[in-house]
Tab-separated table of C-alpha atoms in Angstrom:
chain	number	residue	atom	x	y	z
A	1	UNK	CA	0.000	0.000	0.000
A	2	UNK	CA	1.248	3.532	-0.750
A	3	UNK	CA	2.661	5.263	2.312
A	4	UNK	CA	2.402	8.902	3.347
A	5	UNK	CA	5.230	9.797	0.946
A	6	UNK	CA	3.028	9.014	-2.081
A	7	UNK	CA	0.753	12.097	-1.810
A	8	UNK	CA	3.779	14.316	-1.148
A	9	UNK	CA	5.435	12.927	-4.256
A	10	UNK	CA	2.237	13.450	-6.307
A	11	UNK	CA	2.002	17.122	-5.361
A	12	UNK	CA	5.742	17.694	-5.705
A	13	UNK	CA	5.887	16.102	-9.171
A	14	UNK	CA	2.888	18.141	-10.345
A	15	UNK	CA	4.449	21.415	-9.175
A	16	UNK	CA	7.874	20.503	-10.571
A	17	UNK	CA	6.370	19.550	-13.935
A	18	UNK	CA	4.615	22.878	-14.406
A	19	UNK	CA	7.545	24.982	-13.207
A	20	UNK	CA	9.922	23.048	-15.485
A	21	UNK	CA	7.662	23.671	-18.480
A	22	UNK	CA	7.410	27.374	-17.665
A	23	UNK	CA	11.205	27.555	-17.368
A	24	UNK	CA	11.685	25.716	-20.658
A	25	UNK	CA	9.210	28.058	-22.366
A	26	UNK	CA	11.014	31.142	-21.068
A	27	UNK	CA	7.997	32.235	-19.014
A	28	UNK	CA	10.194	31.880	-15.913
A	29	UNK	CA	13.869	32.621	-15.445
A	30	UNK	CA	16.599	32.250	-12.837
A	31	UNK	CA	15.929	34.421	-9.797
A	32	UNK	CA	12.301	35.146	-10.705
A	33	UNK	CA	9.765	35.466	-7.911
A	34	UNK	CA	6.572	33.392	-7.837
A	35	UNK	CA	3.767	33.709	-5.287
A	36	UNK	CA	1.511	31.022	-3.850
A	37	UNK	CA	-2.072	32.101	-3.195
A	38	UNK	CA	-2.651	30.566	0.237
A	39	UNK	CA	-6.077	30.501	1.869
A	40	UNK	CA	-4.969	28.306	4.750
A	41	UNK	CA	-6.917	25.325	3.410
A	42	UNK	CA	-5.185	21.984	2.767
A	43	UNK	CA	-4.954	22.477	-1.005
A	44	UNK	CA	-3.071	25.755	-0.862
A	45	UNK	CA	-1.009	24.793	2.206
A	46	UNK	CA	0.171	21.590	0.480
A	47	UNK	CA	0.980	23.620	-2.630
A	48	UNK	CA	2.870	26.210	-0.584
A	49	UNK	CA	4.976	23.528	1.093
A	50	UNK	CA	6.094	22.040	-2.204
A	51	UNK	CA	6.739	25.373	-3.906
A	52	UNK	CA	8.881	26.326	-0.897
A	53	UNK	CA	10.780	23.034	-1.272
A	54	UNK	CA	11.291	23.249	-5.039
A	55	UNK	CA	11.882	26.966	-5.657
A	56	UNK	CA	15.502	27.132	-4.385
A	57	UNK	CA	16.333	23.912	-6.249
A	58	UNK	CA	15.086	25.533	-9.459
A	59	UNK	CA	16.854	28.828	-8.681
A	60	UNK	CA	13.566	30.608	-8.163
A	61	UNK	CA	12.299	32.808	-5.333
A	62	UNK	CA	8.960	31.977	-3.762
A	63	UNK	CA	6.577	34.034	-1.654
A	64	UNK	CA	2.922	33.897	-0.707
A	65	UNK	CA	-0.161	36.073	-0.763
A	66	UNK	CA	-3.052	35.639	1.664
A	67	UNK	CA	-6.377	37.321	0.891
A	68	UNK	CA	-8.757	38.150	3.739
A	69	UNK	CA	-12.314	38.838	2.566
A	70	UNK	CA	-13.250	40.199	5.989
A	71	UNK	CA	-16.750	38.733	5.902
A	72	UNK	CA	-16.428	36.262	8.755
A	73	UNK	CA	-15.639	36.905	12.438
A	74	UNK	CA	-11.987	36.242	13.111
A	75	UNK	CA	-10.992	36.350	9.454
A	76	UNK	CA	-8.121	38.765	10.105
A	77	UNK	CA	-6.678	36.465	12.771
A	78	UNK	CA	-7.050	33.475	10.454
A	79	UNK	CA	-5.235	35.360	7.677
A	80	UNK	CA	-2.415	36.245	10.067
A	81	UNK	CA	-2.108	32.615	11.145
A	82	UNK	CA	-1.979	31.482	7.517
A	83	UNK	CA	0.668	34.086	6.754
A	84	UNK	CA	2.737	32.872	9.731
A	85	UNK	CA	2.534	29.332	8.378
A	86	UNK	CA	3.792	30.499	4.990
A	87	UNK	CA	6.617	32.358	6.671
A	88	UNK	CA	7.550	29.208	8.592
A	89	UNK	CA	7.841	27.353	5.292
A	90	UNK	CA	10.487	29.872	4.210
A	91	UNK	CA	8.311	31.747	1.733
A	92	UNK	CA	9.343	35.375	1.337
A	93	UNK	CA	7.712	37.813	0.917
A	94	UNK	CA	4.405	36.905	2.553
A	95	UNK	CA	1.752	39.473	1.686
A	96	UNK	CA	-1.634	39.803	3.371
A	97	UNK	CA	-4.317	41.635	1.408
A	98	UNK	CA	-7.832	42.581	2.446
A	99	UNK	CA	-10.406	42.324	-0.325
A	100	UNK	CA	-13.234	44.847	0.029
A	101	UNK	CA	-16.530	43.063	-0.482
A	102	UNK	CA	-18.581	46.222	-0.923
A	103	UNK	CA	-21.514	44.413	0.632
A	104	UNK	CA	-21.562	41.906	-2.227
A	105	UNK	CA	-21.326	38.645	-0.290
A	106	UNK	CA	-21.670	36.398	-3.330
A	107	UNK	CA	-19.314	33.709	-4.569
A	108	UNK	CA	-18.784	35.525	-7.879
A	109	UNK	CA	-18.075	38.871	-6.221
A	110	UNK	CA	-15.666	37.212	-3.796
A	111	UNK	CA	-13.807	35.490	-6.625
A	112	UNK	CA	-13.490	38.700	-8.633
A	113	UNK	CA	-12.252	40.604	-5.576
A	114	UNK	CA	-9.783	37.833	-4.726
A	115	UNK	CA	-8.235	37.752	-8.199
A	116	UNK	CA	-7.944	41.526	-8.208
A	117	UNK	CA	-6.024	41.380	-4.928
A	118	UNK	CA	-3.812	38.554	-6.192
A	119	UNK	CA	-2.945	40.525	-9.308
A	120	UNK	CA	-2.233	43.662	-7.269
A	121	UNK	CA	0.057	41.665	-4.965
A	122	UNK	CA	1.840	40.150	-7.940
A	123	UNK	CA	2.429	43.556	-9.492
A	124	UNK	CA	3.513	45.126	-6.196
A	125	UNK	CA	6.083	42.407	-5.468
A	126	UNK	CA	7.315	42.049	-9.035
A	127	UNK	CA	6.336	38.370	-9.099
A	128	UNK	CA	6.094	36.665	-12.476
A	129	UNK	CA	3.121	34.490	-11.582
A	130	UNK	CA	0.720	33.330	-8.881
A	131	UNK	CA	0.288	29.621	-8.194
A	132	UNK	CA	-3.229	28.507	-7.252
A	133	UNK	CA	-4.195	25.333	-5.412
A	134	UNK	CA	-7.167	24.197	-7.519
A	135	UNK	CA	-7.324	20.403	-7.727
A	136	UNK	CA	-8.890	17.799	-10.006
A	137	UNK	CA	-11.928	17.861	-7.716
A	138	UNK	CA	-12.302	21.623	-8.233
A	139	UNK	CA	-12.116	21.050	-11.979
A	140	UNK	CA	-14.868	18.430	-11.810
A	141	UNK	CA	-17.071	20.852	-9.874
A	142	UNK	CA	-16.460	23.539	-12.506
A	143	UNK	CA	-17.614	21.195	-15.284
A	144	UNK	CA	-20.828	20.309	-13.444
A	145	UNK	CA	-21.562	23.982	-12.748
A	146	UNK	CA	-21.035	24.773	-16.429
A	147	UNK	CA	-23.354	21.932	-17.462
A	148	UNK	CA	-26.006	23.234	-15.090
A	149	UNK	CA	-25.807	26.681	-16.692
A	150	UNK	CA	-26.047	25.280	-20.217
A	151	UNK	CA	-22.659	26.755	-21.055
A	152	UNK	CA	-20.665	26.267	-24.242
A	153	UNK	CA	-17.411	24.458	-24.928
A	154	UNK	CA	-15.141	27.158	-23.533
A	155	UNK	CA	-16.819	27.118	-20.128
A	156	UNK	CA	-17.019	23.316	-20.101
A	157	UNK	CA	-13.236	23.393	-20.508
A	158	UNK	CA	-13.059	24.432	-16.869
A	159	UNK	CA	-9.972	26.070	-15.423
A	160	UNK	CA	-6.821	26.445	-17.498
A	161	UNK	CA	-3.537	25.201	-16.102
A	162	UNK	CA	-1.906	28.434	-17.255
A	163	UNK	CA	-3.897	31.578	-17.857
A	164	UNK	CA	-1.788	34.693	-17.930
A	165	UNK	CA	-0.035	35.109	-14.569
A	166	UNK	CA	-2.251	32.541	-12.821
A	167	UNK	CA	-0.919	28.977	-12.734
A	168	UNK	CA	-2.656	25.830	-11.477
A	169	UNK	CA	-0.236	22.904	-11.129
A	170	UNK	CA	-2.591	20.658	-9.130
A	171	UNK	CA	-5.413	20.130	-11.642
A	172	UNK	CA	-4.388	16.484	-11.909
A	173	UNK	CA	-4.104	15.985	-8.127
A	174	UNK	CA	-6.954	14.854	-5.889
A	175	UNK	CA	-8.128	16.904	-2.915
A	176	UNK	CA	-7.567	13.868	-0.689
A	177	UNK	CA	-3.886	13.948	-1.638
A	178	UNK	CA	-3.414	17.568	-0.591
A	179	UNK	CA	-5.005	16.780	2.757
A	180	UNK	CA	-2.697	13.768	3.098
A	181	UNK	CA	0.323	15.989	2.366
A	182	UNK	CA	-0.602	18.287	5.239
A	183	UNK	CA	-1.092	15.341	7.575
A	184	UNK	CA	2.149	13.649	6.500
A	185	UNK	CA	4.240	16.804	6.909
A	186	UNK	CA	2.496	18.047	10.040
A	187	UNK	CA	1.324	21.242	8.358
A	188	UNK	CA	-1.350	23.322	10.029
A	189	UNK	CA	-4.417	24.002	7.901
A	190	UNK	CA	-7.985	25.037	8.423
A	191	UNK	CA	-11.252	24.160	6.727
A	192	UNK	CA	-12.627	27.435	5.410
A	193	UNK	CA	-16.237	27.885	6.623
A	194	UNK	CA	-16.936	30.031	3.564
A	195	UNK	CA	-16.748	26.833	1.480
A	196	UNK	CA	-19.721	25.298	3.299
A	197	UNK	CA	-23.121	24.979	1.652
A	198	UNK	CA	-24.480	27.556	4.103
A	199	UNK	CA	-21.357	29.746	3.968
A	200	UNK	CA	-21.326	33.529	3.450
A	201	UNK	CA	-21.207	33.449	-0.373
A	202	UNK	CA	-24.934	33.448	-1.054
A	203	UNK	CA	-26.963	33.350	-4.235
A	204	UNK	CA	-29.017	36.437	-4.993
A	205	UNK	CA	-32.111	34.530	-3.829
A	206	UNK	CA	-30.413	33.486	-0.601
A	207	UNK	CA	-29.998	29.863	-1.688
A	208	UNK	CA	-27.082	27.523	-1.033
A	209	UNK	CA	-23.592	28.288	-2.297
A	210	UNK	CA	-23.593	26.667	-5.782
A	211	UNK	CA	-20.067	25.221	-5.793
A	212	UNK	CA	-20.356	23.916	-2.249
A	213	UNK	CA	-23.713	22.334	-3.052
A	214	UNK	CA	-22.221	20.596	-6.088
A	215	UNK	CA	-19.319	19.363	-3.940
A	216	UNK	CA	-21.348	18.163	-0.971
A	217	UNK	CA	-24.584	17.046	-2.615
A	218	UNK	CA	-24.401	16.592	-6.386
A	219	UNK	CA	-21.087	14.756	-6.756
A	220	UNK	CA	-21.872	12.201	-4.007
A	221	UNK	CA	-25.314	11.609	-5.560
A	222	UNK	CA	-23.742	11.189	-9.006
A	223	UNK	CA	-21.166	8.765	-7.624
A	224	UNK	CA	-23.963	6.736	-6.057
A	225	UNK	CA	-25.947	6.713	-9.318
A	226	UNK	CA	-22.954	5.700	-11.461
A	227	UNK	CA	-21.357	3.348	-8.984
A	228	UNK	CA	-17.993	5.104	-9.330
A	229	UNK	CA	-16.246	8.388	-8.611
A	230	UNK	CA	-17.213	10.770	-11.462
A	231	UNK	CA	-14.503	13.387	-10.793
A	232	UNK	CA	-11.751	11.924	-13.036
A	233	UNK	CA	-14.146	11.596	-15.976
A	234	UNK	CA	-15.432	15.148	-15.482
A	235	UNK	CA	-11.876	16.482	-15.389
A	236	UNK	CA	-11.122	14.535	-18.569
A	237	UNK	CA	-14.180	16.169	-20.162
A	238	UNK	CA	-12.667	19.559	-19.324
A	239	UNK	CA	-9.367	18.603	-20.969
A	240	UNK	CA	-11.071	17.402	-24.152
A	241	UNK	CA	-13.362	20.424	-24.268
A	242	UNK	CA	-10.380	22.760	-23.856
A	243	UNK	CA	-8.663	21.294	-26.922
A	244	UNK	CA	-11.842	21.757	-28.972
A	245	UNK	CA	-12.420	25.272	-27.642
A	246	UNK	CA	-8.841	26.320	-28.411
A	247	UNK	CA	-9.234	25.214	-32.030
A	248	UNK	CA	-12.637	26.868	-32.418
A	249	UNK	CA	-11.335	30.106	-30.910
A	250	UNK	CA	-8.454	30.139	-33.405
A	251	UNK	CA	-10.871	29.567	-36.297
A	252	UNK	CA	-13.201	32.236	-34.910
A	253	UNK	CA	-10.306	34.711	-34.992
A	254	UNK	CA	-10.063	34.122	-38.744
A	255	UNK	CA	-13.841	34.454	-39.071
A	256	UNK	CA	-13.676	37.780	-37.227
A	257	UNK	CA	-11.240	39.134	-39.796
A	258	UNK	CA	-13.651	38.108	-42.564
A	259	UNK	CA	-16.756	39.623	-40.966
A	260	UNK	CA	-15.821	42.653	-38.847
A	261	UNK	CA	-15.646	46.052	-40.520
A	262	UNK	CA	-15.741	48.431	-37.583
A	263	UNK	CA	-13.984	49.251	-34.334
A	264	UNK	CA	-15.044	50.017	-30.780
A	265	UNK	CA	-17.111	51.869	-29.587
A	266	UNK	CA	-19.181	50.983	-32.688
A	267	UNK	CA	-18.676	47.504	-34.074
A	268	UNK	CA	-19.940	46.527	-37.502
A	269	UNK	CA	-20.321	43.027	-38.931
A	270	UNK	CA	-21.069	42.076	-42.532
A	271	UNK	CA	-24.314	40.088	-42.306
A	272	UNK	CA	-23.806	38.060	-45.486
A	273	UNK	CA	-20.282	37.083	-44.503
A	274	UNK	CA	-21.377	36.230	-40.975
A	275	UNK	CA	-24.330	34.124	-42.188
A	276	UNK	CA	-21.916	32.065	-44.300
A	277	UNK	CA	-19.859	31.071	-41.255
A	278	UNK	CA	-20.483	27.876	-39.291
A	279	UNK	CA	-22.704	28.493	-36.261
A	280	UNK	CA	-19.892	27.532	-33.872
A	281	UNK	CA	-17.785	30.346	-35.314
A	282	UNK	CA	-20.657	32.776	-35.852
A	283	UNK	CA	-21.684	32.733	-32.185
A	284	UNK	CA	-18.095	33.386	-31.126
A	285	UNK	CA	-17.839	36.351	-33.493
A	286	UNK	CA	-21.146	37.731	-32.188
A	287	UNK	CA	-20.045	37.387	-28.584
A	288	UNK	CA	-16.731	39.082	-29.335
A	289	UNK	CA	-18.540	41.924	-31.107
A	290	UNK	CA	-20.842	42.466	-28.128
A	291	UNK	CA	-17.902	42.600	-25.719
A	292	UNK	CA	-15.970	44.915	-28.040
A	293	UNK	CA	-18.973	47.252	-28.073
A	294	UNK	CA	-19.011	47.402	-24.265
A	295	UNK	CA	-21.119	44.496	-22.982
A	296	UNK	CA	-19.657	43.048	-19.749
A	297	UNK	CA	-18.469	39.487	-20.571
A	298	UNK	CA	-19.780	38.065	-17.300
A	299	UNK	CA	-23.297	39.358	-17.987
A	300	UNK	CA	-23.489	38.215	-21.600
A	301	UNK	CA	-25.627	35.063	-21.724
A	302	UNK	CA	-26.541	32.546	-24.405
A	303	UNK	CA	-29.961	34.188	-24.778
A	304	UNK	CA	-28.249	37.435	-25.816
A	305	UNK	CA	-26.077	35.704	-28.406
A	306	UNK	CA	-29.136	33.836	-29.715
A	307	UNK	CA	-30.965	37.147	-30.182
A	308	UNK	CA	-27.978	38.536	-32.106
A	309	UNK	CA	-27.847	35.438	-34.255
A	310	UNK	CA	-31.533	35.849	-35.127
A	311	UNK	CA	-30.687	39.254	-36.620
A	312	UNK	CA	-28.302	37.435	-38.957
A	313	UNK	CA	-29.952	34.138	-39.928
A	314	UNK	CA	-33.620	34.653	-38.990
A	315	UNK	CA	-34.166	38.228	-40.131
A	316	UNK	CA	-37.814	39.240	-40.569
A	317	UNK	CA	-37.645	42.924	-39.786
A	318	UNK	CA	-37.371	42.626	-35.998
A	319	UNK	CA	-36.177	45.577	-33.967
A	320	UNK	CA	-32.959	46.201	-32.143
A	321	UNK	CA	-31.575	43.869	-29.486
A	322	UNK	CA	-30.723	45.220	-26.044
A	323	UNK	CA	-27.592	43.735	-24.485
A	324	UNK	CA	-26.002	44.108	-21.034
A	325	UNK	CA	-24.005	47.266	-20.430
A	326	UNK	CA	-26.435	49.442	-22.404
A	327	UNK	CA	-25.219	47.981	-25.700
A	328	UNK	CA	-27.706	47.933	-28.559
A	329	UNK	CA	-27.480	45.844	-31.733
A	330	UNK	CA	-29.409	46.575	-34.900
A	331	UNK	CA	-29.371	45.414	-38.519
A	332	UNK	CA	-28.819	48.285	-40.937
A	333	UNK	CA	-28.285	47.953	-44.708
A	334	UNK	CA	-26.707	44.526	-44.607
A	335	UNK	CA	-24.628	45.253	-41.507
A	336	UNK	CA	-25.056	44.287	-37.895
A	337	UNK	CA	-24.082	47.342	-35.851
A	338	UNK	CA	-23.410	47.158	-32.115
A	339	UNK	CA	-22.872	50.296	-30.058
A	340	UNK	CA	-23.520	51.828	-26.654
A	341	UNK	CA	-27.009	53.243	-26.268
A	342	UNK	CA	-27.259	57.025	-26.255
A	343	UNK	CA	-29.758	56.973	-23.381
């Protein structure tokens, strides 16, 4: 039977593999600083321990950033304790940031605030990248959430291993392994109450935290129905979807050059050229046009893209389409024009 060294080796190999690839690609260089985003939970604590171990061996510097959302009693003390643990691992610098919630105690608002603080910390310290502790289990949850929203291929692709300055080396590692690392190495960690189904990140209607509900209710029910753990298959779905989405996005870039004839703040698309494109490319071009005209990407839903597509392939004289962010789309003389409303 595998001993306690096996989970440590799994996490260490995953971190080493990603850092080696970043070094080989020139995204990292000797003496560069990387930060670990550490919440104090077992995933990020296990990650922090192995980054601290590997960084000097790869001639890198490693620090940590702890984000306190300030929504729970004692959160400042918990952040300080997490920072002390990072310091004990030899990580330097260790930065504590407080994310203003602005009264928006929702999971989405918290995530946006957290990433903003992580990016600010990265810029302030001169770090090249921020390592995040998302695991295979987190990836599986992301796929199920995307399926529940009726999302397209890009969202089904889940979290990217590398996206700009944010790096996720543990997407192939199970959550149970990160917990085992902490236990094997005697690392202090805490279970974040904000990750509970009844935690502080509420839906607008006051319902259960979506990701926590998927973790605690949906995945166990799915495992019972299938007779096996569904997480590896869901993570594999994300990997396959990402390959498809990457190809479609590249083809959509070419379609954009064939169809677009305007620039922000007014974006124009040639209707005939757009109608000739495959629907998978057409919808991507329409979404890009809406965002270029000023629609917030997070608020742009499939129903909005469908309404835009109707102006192209199901035209029967209908009026303009209202989009998030006060963007209006209308068909004029063979062009689809998207611009901010003058109201």
